[in-house]
PDB file of N, CA, C and O in Angstrom:
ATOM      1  N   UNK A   1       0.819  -1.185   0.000  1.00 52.00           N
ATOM      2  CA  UNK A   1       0.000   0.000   0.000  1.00 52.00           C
ATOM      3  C   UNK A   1       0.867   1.254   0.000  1.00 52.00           C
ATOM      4  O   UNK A   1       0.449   2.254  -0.583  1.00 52.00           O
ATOM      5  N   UNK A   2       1.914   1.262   0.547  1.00 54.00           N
ATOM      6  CA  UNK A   2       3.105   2.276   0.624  1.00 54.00           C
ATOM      7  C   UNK A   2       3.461   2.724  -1.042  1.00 54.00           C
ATOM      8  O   UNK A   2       3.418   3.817  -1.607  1.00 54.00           O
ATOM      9  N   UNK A   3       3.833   1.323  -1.534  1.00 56.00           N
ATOM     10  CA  UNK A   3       4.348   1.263  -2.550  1.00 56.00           C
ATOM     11  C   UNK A   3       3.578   2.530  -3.582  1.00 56.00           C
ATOM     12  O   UNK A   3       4.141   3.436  -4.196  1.00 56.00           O
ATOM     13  N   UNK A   4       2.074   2.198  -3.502  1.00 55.00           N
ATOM     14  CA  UNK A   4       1.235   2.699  -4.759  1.00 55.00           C
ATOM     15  C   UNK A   4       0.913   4.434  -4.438  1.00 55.00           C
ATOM     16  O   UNK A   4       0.271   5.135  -5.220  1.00 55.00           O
ATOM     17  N   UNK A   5       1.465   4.899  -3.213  1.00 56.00           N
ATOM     18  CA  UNK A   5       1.422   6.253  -2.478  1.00 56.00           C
ATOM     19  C   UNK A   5       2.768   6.631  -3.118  1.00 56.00           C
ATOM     20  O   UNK A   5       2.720   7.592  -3.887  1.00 56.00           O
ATOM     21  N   UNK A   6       3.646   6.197  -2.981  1.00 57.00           N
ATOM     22  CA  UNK A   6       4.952   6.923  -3.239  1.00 57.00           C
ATOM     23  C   UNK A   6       5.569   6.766  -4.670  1.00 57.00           C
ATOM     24  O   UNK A   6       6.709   7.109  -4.985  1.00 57.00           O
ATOM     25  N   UNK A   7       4.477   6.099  -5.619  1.00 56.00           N
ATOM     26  CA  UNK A   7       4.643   5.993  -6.817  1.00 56.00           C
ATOM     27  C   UNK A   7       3.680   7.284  -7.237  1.00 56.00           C
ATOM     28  O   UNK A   7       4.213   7.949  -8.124  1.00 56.00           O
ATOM     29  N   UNK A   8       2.885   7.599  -6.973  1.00 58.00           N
ATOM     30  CA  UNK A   8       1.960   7.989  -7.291  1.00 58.00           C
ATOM     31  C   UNK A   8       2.246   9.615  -6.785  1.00 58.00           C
ATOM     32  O   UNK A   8       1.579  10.512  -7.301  1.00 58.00           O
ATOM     33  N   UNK A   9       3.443   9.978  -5.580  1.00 63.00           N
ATOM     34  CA  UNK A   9       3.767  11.292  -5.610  1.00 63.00           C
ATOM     35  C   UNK A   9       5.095  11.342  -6.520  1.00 63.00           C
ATOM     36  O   UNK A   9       5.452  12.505  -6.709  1.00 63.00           O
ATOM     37  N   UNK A  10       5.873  10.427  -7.099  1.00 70.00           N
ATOM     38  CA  UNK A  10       7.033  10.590  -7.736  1.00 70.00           C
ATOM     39  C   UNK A  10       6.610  11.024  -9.018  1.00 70.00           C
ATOM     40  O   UNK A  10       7.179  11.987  -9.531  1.00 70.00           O
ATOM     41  N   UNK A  11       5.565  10.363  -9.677  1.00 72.00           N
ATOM     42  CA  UNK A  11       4.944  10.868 -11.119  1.00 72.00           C
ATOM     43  C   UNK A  11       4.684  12.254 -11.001  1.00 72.00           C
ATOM     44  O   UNK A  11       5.225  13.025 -11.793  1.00 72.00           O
ATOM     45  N   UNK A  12       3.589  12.860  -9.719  1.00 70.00           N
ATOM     46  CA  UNK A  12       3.485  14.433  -9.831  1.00 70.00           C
ATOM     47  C   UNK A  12       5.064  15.210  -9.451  1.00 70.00           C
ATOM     48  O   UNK A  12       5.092  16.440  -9.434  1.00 70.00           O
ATOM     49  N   UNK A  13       5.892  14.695  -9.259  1.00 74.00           N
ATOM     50  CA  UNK A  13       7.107  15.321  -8.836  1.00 74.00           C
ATOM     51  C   UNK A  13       7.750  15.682  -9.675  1.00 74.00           C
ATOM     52  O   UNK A  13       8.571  16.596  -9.605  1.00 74.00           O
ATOM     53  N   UNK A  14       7.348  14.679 -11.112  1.00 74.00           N
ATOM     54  CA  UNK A  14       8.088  14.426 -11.990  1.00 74.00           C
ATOM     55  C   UNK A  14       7.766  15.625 -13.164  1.00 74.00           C
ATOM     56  O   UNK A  14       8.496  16.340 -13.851  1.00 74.00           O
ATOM     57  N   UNK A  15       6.127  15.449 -13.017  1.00 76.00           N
ATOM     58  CA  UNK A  15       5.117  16.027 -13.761  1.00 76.00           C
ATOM     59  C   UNK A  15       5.356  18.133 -13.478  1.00 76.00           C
ATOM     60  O   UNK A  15       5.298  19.069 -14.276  1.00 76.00           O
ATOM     61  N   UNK A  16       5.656  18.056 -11.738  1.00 73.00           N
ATOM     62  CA  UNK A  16       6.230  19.515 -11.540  1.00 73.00           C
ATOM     63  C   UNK A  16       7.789  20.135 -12.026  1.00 73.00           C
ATOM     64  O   UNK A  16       8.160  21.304 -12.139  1.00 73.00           O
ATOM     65  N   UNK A  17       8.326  19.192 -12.196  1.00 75.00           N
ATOM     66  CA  UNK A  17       9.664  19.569 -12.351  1.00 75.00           C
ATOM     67  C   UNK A  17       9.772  19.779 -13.853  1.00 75.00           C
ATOM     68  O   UNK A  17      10.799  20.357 -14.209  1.00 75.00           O
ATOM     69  N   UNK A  18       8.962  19.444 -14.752  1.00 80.00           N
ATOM     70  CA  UNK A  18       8.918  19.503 -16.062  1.00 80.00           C
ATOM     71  C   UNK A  18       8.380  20.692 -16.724  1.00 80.00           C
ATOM     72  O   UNK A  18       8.617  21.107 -17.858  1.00 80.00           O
ATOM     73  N   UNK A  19       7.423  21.287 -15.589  1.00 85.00           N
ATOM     74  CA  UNK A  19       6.163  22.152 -15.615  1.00 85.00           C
ATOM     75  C   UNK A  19       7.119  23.546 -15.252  1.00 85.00           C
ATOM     76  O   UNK A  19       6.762  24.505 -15.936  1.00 85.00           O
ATOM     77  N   UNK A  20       8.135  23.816 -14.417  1.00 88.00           N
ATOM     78  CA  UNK A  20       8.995  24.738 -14.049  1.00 88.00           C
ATOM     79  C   UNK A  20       9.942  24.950 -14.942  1.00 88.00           C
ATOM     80  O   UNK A  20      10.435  23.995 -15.541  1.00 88.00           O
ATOM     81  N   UNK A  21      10.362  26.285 -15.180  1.00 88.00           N
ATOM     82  CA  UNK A  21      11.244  26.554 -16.686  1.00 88.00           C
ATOM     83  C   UNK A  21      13.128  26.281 -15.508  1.00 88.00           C
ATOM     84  O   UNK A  21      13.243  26.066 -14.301  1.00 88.00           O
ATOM     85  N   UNK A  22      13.750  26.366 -16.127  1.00 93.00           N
ATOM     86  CA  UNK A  22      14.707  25.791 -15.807  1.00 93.00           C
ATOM     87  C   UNK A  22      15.349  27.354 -14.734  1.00 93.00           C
ATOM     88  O   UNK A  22      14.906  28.502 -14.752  1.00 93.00           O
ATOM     89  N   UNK A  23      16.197  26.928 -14.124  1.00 93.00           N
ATOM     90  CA  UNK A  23      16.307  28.467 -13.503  1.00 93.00           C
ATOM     91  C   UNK A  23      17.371  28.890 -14.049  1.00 93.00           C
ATOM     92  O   UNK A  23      17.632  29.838 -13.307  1.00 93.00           O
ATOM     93  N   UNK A  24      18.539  28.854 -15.166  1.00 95.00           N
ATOM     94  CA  UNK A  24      19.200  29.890 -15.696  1.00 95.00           C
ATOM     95  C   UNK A  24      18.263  30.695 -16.563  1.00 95.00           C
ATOM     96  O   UNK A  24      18.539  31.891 -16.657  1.00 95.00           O
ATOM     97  N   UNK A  25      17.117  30.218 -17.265  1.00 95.00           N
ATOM     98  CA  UNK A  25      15.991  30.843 -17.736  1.00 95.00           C
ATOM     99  C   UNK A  25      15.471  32.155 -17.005  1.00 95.00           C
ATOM    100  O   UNK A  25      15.374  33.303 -17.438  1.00 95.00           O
ATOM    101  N   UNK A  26      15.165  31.622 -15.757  1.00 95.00           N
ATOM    102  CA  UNK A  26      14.374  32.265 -15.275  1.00 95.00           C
ATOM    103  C   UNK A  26      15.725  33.280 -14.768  1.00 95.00           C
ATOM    104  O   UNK A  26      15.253  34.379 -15.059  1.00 95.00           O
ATOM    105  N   UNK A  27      16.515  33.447 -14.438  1.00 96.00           N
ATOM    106  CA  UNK A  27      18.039  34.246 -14.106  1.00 96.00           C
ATOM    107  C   UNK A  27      18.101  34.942 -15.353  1.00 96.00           C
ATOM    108  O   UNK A  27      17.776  36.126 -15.265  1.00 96.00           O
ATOM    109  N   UNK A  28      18.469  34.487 -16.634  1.00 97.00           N
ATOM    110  CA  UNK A  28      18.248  35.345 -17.516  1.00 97.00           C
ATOM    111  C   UNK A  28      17.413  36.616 -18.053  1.00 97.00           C
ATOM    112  O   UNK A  28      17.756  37.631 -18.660  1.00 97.00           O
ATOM    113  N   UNK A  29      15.693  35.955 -17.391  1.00 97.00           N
ATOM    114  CA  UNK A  29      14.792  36.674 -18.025  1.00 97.00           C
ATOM    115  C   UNK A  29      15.085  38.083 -16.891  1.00 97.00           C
ATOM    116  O   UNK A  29      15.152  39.179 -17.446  1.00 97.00           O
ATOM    117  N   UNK A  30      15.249  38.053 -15.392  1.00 97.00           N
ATOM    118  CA  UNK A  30      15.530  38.447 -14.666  1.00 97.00           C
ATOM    119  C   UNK A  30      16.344  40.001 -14.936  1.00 97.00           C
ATOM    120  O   UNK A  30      16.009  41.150 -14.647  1.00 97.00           O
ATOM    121  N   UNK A  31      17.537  39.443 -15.612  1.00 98.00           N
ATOM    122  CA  UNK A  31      18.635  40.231 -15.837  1.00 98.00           C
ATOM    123  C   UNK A  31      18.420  41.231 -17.324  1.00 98.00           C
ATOM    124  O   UNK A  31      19.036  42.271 -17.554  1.00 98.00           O
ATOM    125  N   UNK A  32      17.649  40.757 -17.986  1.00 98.00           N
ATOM    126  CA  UNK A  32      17.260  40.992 -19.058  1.00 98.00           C
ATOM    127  C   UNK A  32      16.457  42.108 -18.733  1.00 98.00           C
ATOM    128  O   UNK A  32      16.638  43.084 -19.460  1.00 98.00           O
ATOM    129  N   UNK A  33      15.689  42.215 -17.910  1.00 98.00           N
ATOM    130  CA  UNK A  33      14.483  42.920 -17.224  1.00 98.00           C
ATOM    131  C   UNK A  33      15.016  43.897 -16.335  1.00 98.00           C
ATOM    132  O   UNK A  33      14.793  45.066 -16.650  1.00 98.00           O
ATOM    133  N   UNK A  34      15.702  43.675 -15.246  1.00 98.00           N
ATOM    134  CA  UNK A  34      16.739  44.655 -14.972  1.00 98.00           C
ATOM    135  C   UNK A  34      17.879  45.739 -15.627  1.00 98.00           C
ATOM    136  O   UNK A  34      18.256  46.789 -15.106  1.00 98.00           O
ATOM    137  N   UNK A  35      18.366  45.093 -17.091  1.00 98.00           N
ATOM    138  CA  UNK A  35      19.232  46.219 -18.205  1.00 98.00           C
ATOM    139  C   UNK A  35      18.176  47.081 -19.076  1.00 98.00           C
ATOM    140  O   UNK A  35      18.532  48.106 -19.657  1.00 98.00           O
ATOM    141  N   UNK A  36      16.844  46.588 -19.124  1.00 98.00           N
ATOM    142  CA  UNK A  36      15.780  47.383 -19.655  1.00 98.00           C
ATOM    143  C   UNK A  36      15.372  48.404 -19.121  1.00 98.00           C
ATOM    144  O   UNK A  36      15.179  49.461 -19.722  1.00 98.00           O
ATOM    145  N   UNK A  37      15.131  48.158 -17.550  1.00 97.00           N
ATOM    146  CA  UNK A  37      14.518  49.057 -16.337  1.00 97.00           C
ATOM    147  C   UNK A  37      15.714  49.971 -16.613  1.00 97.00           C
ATOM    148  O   UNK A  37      15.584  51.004 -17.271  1.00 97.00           O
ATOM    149  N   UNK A  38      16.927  49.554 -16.076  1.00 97.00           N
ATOM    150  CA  UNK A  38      17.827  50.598 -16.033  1.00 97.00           C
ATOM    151  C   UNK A  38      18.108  51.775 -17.240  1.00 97.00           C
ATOM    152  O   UNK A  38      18.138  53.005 -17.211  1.00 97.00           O
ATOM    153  N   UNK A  39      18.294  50.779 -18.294  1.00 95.00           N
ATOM    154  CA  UNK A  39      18.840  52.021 -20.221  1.00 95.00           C
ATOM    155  C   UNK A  39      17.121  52.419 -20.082  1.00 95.00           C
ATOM    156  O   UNK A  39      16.804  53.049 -21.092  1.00 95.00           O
ATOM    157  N   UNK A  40      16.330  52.298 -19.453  1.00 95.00           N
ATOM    158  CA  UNK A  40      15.176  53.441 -19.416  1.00 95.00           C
ATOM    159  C   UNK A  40      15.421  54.530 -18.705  1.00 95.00           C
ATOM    160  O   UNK A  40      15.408  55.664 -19.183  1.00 95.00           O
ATOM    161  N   UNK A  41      15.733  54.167 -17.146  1.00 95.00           N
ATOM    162  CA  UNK A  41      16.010  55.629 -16.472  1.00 95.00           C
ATOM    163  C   UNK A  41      17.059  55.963 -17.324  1.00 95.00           C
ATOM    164  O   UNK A  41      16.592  56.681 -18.208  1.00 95.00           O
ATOM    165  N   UNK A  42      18.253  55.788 -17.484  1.00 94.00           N
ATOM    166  CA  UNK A  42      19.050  56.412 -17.978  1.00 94.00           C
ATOM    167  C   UNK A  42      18.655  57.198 -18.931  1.00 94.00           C
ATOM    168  O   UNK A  42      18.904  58.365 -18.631  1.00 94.00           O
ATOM    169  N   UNK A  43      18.156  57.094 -19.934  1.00 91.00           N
ATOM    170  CA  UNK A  43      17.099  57.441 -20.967  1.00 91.00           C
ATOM    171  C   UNK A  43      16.690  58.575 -21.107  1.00 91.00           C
ATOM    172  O   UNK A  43      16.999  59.516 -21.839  1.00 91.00           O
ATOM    173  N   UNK A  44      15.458  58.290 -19.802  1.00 90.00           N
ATOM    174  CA  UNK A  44      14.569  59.640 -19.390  1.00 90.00           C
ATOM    175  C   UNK A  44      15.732  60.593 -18.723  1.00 90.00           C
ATOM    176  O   UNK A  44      15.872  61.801 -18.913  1.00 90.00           O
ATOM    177  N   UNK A  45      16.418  59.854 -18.007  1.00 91.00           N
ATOM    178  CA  UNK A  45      17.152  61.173 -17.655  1.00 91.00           C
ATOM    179  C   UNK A  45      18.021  62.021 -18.144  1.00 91.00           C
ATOM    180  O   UNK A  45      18.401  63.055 -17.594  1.00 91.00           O
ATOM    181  N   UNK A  46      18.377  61.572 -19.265  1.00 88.00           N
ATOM    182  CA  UNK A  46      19.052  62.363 -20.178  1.00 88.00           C
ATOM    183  C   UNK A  46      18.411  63.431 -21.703  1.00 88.00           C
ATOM    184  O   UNK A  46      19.012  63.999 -22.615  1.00 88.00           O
ATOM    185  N   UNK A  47      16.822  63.290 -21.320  1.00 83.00           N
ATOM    186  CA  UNK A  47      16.123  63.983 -21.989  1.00 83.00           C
ATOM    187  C   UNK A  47      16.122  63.612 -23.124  1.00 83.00           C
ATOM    188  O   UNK A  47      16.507  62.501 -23.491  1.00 83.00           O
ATOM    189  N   UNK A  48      15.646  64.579 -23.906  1.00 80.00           N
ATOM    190  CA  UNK A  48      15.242  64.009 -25.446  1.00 80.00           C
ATOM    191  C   UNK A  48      16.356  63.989 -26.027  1.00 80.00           C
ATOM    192  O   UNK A  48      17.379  64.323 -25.430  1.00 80.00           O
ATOM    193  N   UNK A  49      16.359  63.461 -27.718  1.00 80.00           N
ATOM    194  CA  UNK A  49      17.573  63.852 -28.148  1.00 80.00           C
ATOM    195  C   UNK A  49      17.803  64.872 -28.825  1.00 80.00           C
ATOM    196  O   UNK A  49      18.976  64.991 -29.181  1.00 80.00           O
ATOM    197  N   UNK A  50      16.863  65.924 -29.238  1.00 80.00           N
ATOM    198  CA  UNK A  50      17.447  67.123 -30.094  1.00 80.00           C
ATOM    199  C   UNK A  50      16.785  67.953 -29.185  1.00 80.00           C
ATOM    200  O   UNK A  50      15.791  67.551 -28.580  1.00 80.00           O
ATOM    201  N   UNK A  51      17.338  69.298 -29.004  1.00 76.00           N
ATOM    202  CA  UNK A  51      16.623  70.575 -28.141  1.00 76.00           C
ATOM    203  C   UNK A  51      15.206  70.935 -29.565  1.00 76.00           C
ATOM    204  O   UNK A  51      15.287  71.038 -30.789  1.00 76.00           O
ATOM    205  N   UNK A  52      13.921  71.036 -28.484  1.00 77.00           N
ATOM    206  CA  UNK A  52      13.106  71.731 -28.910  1.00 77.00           C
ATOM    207  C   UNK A  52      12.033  70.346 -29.304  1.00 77.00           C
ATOM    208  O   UNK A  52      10.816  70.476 -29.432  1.00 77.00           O
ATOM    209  N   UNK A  53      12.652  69.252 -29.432  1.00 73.00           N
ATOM    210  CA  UNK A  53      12.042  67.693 -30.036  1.00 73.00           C
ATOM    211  C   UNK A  53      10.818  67.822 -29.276  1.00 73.00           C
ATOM    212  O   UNK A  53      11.109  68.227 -28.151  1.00 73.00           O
ATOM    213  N   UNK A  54       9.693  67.666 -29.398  1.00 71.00           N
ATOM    214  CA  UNK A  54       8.567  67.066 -29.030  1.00 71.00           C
ATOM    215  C   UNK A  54       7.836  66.139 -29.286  1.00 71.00           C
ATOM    216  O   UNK A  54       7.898  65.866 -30.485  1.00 71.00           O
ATOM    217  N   UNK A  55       6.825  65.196 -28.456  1.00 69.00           N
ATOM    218  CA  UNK A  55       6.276  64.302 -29.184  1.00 69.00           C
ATOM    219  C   UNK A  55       4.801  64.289 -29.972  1.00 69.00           C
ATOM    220  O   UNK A  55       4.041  65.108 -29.455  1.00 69.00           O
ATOM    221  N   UNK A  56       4.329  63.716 -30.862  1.00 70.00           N
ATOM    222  CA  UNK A  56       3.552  63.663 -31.774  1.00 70.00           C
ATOM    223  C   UNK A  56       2.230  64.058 -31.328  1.00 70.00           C
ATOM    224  O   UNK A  56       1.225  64.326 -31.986  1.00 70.00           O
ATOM    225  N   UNK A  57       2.442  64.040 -30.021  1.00 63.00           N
ATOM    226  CA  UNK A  57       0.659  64.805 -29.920  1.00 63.00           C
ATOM    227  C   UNK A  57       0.552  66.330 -29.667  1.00 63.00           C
ATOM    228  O   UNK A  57       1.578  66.997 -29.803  1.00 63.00           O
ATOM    229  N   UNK A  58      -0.422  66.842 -29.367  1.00 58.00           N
ATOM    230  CA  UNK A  58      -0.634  68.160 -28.963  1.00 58.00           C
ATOM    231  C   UNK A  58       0.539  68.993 -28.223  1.00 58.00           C
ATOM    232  O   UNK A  58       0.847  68.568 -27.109  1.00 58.00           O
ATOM    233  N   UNK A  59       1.239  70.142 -28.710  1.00 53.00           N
ATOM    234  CA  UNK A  59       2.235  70.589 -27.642  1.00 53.00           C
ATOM    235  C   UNK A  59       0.988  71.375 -26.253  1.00 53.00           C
ATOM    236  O   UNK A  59      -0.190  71.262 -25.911  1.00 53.00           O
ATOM    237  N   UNK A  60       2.210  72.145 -25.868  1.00 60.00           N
ATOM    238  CA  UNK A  60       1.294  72.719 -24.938  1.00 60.00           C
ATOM    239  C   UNK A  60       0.286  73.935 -25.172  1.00 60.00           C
ATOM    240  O   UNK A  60      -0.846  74.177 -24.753  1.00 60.00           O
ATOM    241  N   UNK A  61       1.238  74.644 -26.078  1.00 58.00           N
ATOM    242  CA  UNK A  61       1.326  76.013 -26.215  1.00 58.00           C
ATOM    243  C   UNK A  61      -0.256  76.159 -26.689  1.00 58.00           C
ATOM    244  O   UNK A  61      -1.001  77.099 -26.415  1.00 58.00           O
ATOM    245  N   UNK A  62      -0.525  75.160 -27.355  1.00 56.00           N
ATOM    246  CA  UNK A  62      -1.919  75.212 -28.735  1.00 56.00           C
ATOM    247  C   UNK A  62      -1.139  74.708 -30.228  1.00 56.00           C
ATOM    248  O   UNK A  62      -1.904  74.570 -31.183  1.00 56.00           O
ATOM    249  N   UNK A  63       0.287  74.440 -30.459  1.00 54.00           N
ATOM    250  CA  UNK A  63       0.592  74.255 -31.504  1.00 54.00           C
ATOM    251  C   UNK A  63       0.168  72.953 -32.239  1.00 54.00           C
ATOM    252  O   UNK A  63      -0.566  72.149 -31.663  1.00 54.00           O
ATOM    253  N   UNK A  64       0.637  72.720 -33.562  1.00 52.00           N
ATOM    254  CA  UNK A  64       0.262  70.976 -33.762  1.00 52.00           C
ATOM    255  C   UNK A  64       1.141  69.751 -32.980  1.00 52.00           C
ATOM    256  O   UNK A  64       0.711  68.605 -32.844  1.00 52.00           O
ATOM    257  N   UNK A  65       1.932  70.036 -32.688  1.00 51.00           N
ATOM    258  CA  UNK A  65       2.592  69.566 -32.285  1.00 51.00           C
ATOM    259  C   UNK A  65       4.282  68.673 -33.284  1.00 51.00           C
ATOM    260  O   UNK A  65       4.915  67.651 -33.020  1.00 51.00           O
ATOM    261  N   UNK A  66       4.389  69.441 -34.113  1.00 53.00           N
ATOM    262  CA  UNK A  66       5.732  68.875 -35.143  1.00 53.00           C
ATOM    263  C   UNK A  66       5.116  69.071 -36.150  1.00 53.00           C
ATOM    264  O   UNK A  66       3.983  69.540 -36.263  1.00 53.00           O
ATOM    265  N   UNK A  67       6.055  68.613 -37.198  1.00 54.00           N
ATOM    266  CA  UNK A  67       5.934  68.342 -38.314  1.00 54.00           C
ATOM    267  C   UNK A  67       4.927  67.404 -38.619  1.00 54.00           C
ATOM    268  O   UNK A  67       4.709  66.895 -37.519  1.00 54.00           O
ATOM    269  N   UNK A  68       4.085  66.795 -39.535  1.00 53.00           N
ATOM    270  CA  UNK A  68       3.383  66.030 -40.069  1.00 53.00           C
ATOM    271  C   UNK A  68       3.137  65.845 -41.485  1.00 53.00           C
ATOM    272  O   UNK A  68       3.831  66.432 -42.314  1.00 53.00           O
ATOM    273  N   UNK A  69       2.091  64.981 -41.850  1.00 54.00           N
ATOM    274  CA  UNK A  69       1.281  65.267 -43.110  1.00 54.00           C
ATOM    275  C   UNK A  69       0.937  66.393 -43.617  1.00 54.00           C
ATOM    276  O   UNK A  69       1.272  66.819 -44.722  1.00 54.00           O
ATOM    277  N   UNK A  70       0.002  67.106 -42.531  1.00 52.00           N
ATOM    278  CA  UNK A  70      -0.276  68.325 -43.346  1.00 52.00           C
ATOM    279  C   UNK A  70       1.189  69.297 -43.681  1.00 52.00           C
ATOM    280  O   UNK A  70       1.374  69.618 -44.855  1.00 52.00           O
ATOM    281  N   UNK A  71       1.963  69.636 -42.867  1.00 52.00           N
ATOM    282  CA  UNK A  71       3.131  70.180 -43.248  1.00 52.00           C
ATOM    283  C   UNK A  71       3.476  69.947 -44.943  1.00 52.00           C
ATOM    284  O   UNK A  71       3.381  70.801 -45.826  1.00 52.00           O
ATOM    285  N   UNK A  72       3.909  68.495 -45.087  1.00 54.00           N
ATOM    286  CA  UNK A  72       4.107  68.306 -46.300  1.00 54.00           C
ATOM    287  C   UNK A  72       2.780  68.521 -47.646  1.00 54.00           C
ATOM    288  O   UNK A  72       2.917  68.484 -48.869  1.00 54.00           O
ATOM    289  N   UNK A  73       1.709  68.715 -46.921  1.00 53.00           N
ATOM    290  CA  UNK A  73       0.864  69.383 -48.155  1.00 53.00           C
ATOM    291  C   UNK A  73       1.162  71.014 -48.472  1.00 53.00           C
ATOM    292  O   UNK A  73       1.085  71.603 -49.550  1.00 53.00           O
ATOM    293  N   UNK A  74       1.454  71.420 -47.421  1.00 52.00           N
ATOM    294  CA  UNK A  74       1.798  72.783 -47.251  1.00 52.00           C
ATOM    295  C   UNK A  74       2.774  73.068 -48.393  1.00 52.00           C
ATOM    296  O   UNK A  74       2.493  73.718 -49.400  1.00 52.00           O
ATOM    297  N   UNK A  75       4.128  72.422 -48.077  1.00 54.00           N
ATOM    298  CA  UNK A  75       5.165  72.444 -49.482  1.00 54.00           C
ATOM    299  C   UNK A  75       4.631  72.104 -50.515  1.00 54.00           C
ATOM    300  O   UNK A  75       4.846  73.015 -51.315  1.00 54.00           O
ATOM    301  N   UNK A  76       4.069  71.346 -50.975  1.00 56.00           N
ATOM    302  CA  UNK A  76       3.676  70.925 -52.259  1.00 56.00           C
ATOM    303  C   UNK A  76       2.470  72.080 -52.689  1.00 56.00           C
ATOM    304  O   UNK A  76       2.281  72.493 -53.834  1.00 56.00           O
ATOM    305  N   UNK A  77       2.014  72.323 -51.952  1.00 56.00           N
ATOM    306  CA  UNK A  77       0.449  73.360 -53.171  1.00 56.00           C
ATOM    307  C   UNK A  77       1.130  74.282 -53.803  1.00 56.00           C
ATOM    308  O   UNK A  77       0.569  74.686 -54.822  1.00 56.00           O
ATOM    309  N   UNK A  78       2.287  74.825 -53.524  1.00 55.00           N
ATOM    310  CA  UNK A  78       2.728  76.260 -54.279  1.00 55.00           C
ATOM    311  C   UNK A  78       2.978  75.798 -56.047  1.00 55.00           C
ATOM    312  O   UNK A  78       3.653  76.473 -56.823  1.00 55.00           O
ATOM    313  N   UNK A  79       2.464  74.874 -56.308  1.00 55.00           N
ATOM    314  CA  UNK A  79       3.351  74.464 -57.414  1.00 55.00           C
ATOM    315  C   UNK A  79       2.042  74.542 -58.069  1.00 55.00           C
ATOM    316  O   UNK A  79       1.759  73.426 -58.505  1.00 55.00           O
ATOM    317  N   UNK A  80       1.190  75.347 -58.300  1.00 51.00           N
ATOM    318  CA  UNK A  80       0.915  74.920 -59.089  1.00 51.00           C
ATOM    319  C   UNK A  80      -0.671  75.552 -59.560  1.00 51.00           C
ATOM    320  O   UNK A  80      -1.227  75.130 -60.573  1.00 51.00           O
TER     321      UNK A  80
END
């Protein structure tokens, strides 16, 4: 009766250990996740990369916010 108990937790033992990713995996994903977090702050803290750069939505001021599509219709109508 022993026998069919301790067969019967070695299969789920077997069944968990298969089910768990290996742990240099999991060390990797780890470290991987940590050089991301970090070259982000670094990132932000070094501001944008050109003076005046903004991003694609609304500035503050009321402007469009950059260059776009319409910009480039702008150049093109004189022609014509």
């Amino acid at each position: 009766m022993d026998e069919s108990r301790q067969s019967s937790w070695t299969g789920a033992g077997a069944a968990l250990r298969k089910a768990v990713p290996p742990p240099a995996l999991c060390g990797f994903l780890l470290l991987l996740a940590l050089i991301f977090t970090v070259s982000f702050e670094v990132g932000a803290g070094a501001g944008p990369v050109a003076p005046g750069m903004h991003g694609s939505g609304t500035s503050r001021d009321g402007g469009d916010g950059g260059g776009g599509v319409d910009d480039m219709g702008d150049m093109q109508g004189g022609h014509g």
